Amino acid sequence: MATETRDEPEAKDEGKGKKKAPSKRTSPALFVRQIIAELRKVIWPTRRELITYTTVSLVFVLVMVALVSGIDYGLQKGIYELFG
């Protein structure tokens, strides 16, 4: 079923008036500690990798801009020829 999740099994007694106990809130200090712990697990790219990834991304964006601009220009000229 699309509404089921892996973590929580389907409740058998839904709608029988039972309410869940409110979950505890995380304190801001614990939240910050958890963020720092997660950031320590990250494998950060080296400067060379970062430059490579940035260059590839920029080139891809420029190619896509050129492609869309070319198609737009061609369609514009076609419409002007057809209706103009």
Coordinates of C-alpha atoms in Angstrom, one line a residue, residues 30-75:
L30 CA 21.5 18.7 21.2
F31 CA 20.3 19.8 17.7
V32 CA 23.6 21.7 17.1
R33 CA 25.6 18.7 18.4
Q34 CA 23.8 16.4 16.0
I35 CA 24.4 18.7 13.1
I36 CA 28.1 18.9 13.9
A37 CA 28.3 15.1 14.2
E38 CA 26.6 14.7 10.8
L39 CA 28.9 17.2 9.2
R40 CA 31.9 15.2 10.4
K41 CA 30.7 12.2 8.5
V42 CA 30.6 14.1 5.2
I43 CA 33.4 13.4 2.8
W44 CA 34.3 16.9 1.6
P45 CA 35.7 17.3 -2.0
T46 CA 39.3 18.4 -2.5
R47 CA 39.9 21.8 -4.1
R48 CA 40.7 20.0 -7.5
E49 CA 37.5 18.0 -7.3
L50 CA 35.5 21.1 -6.4
I51 CA 36.9 23.0 -9.4
T52 CA 36.2 20.1 -11.7
Y53 CA 32.6 19.7 -10.5
T54 CA 32.0 23.5 -10.8
T55 CA 33.5 23.6 -14.3
V56 CA 31.4 20.6 -15.5
S57 CA 28.3 22.2 -14.0
L58 CA 28.9 25.5 -15.6
V59 CA 29.6 24.0 -19.0
F60 CA 26.5 21.9 -18.8
V61 CA 24.4 24.9 -18.0
L62 CA 25.9 26.9 -20.8
V63 CA 25.2 24.1 -23.3
M64 CA 21.6 23.8 -22.2
V65 CA 21.2 27.6 -22.4
A66 CA 22.6 27.5 -26.0
L67 CA 20.3 24.6 -26.9
V68 CA 17.1 26.2 -25.6
S69 CA 18.1 29.6 -27.1
G70 CA 18.7 28.0 -30.5
I71 CA 15.4 26.1 -30.4
D72 CA 13.6 29.3 -29.3
Y73 CA 15.2 31.3 -32.1
G74 CA 14.3 28.7 -34.7
L75 CA 10.7 28.5 -33.5

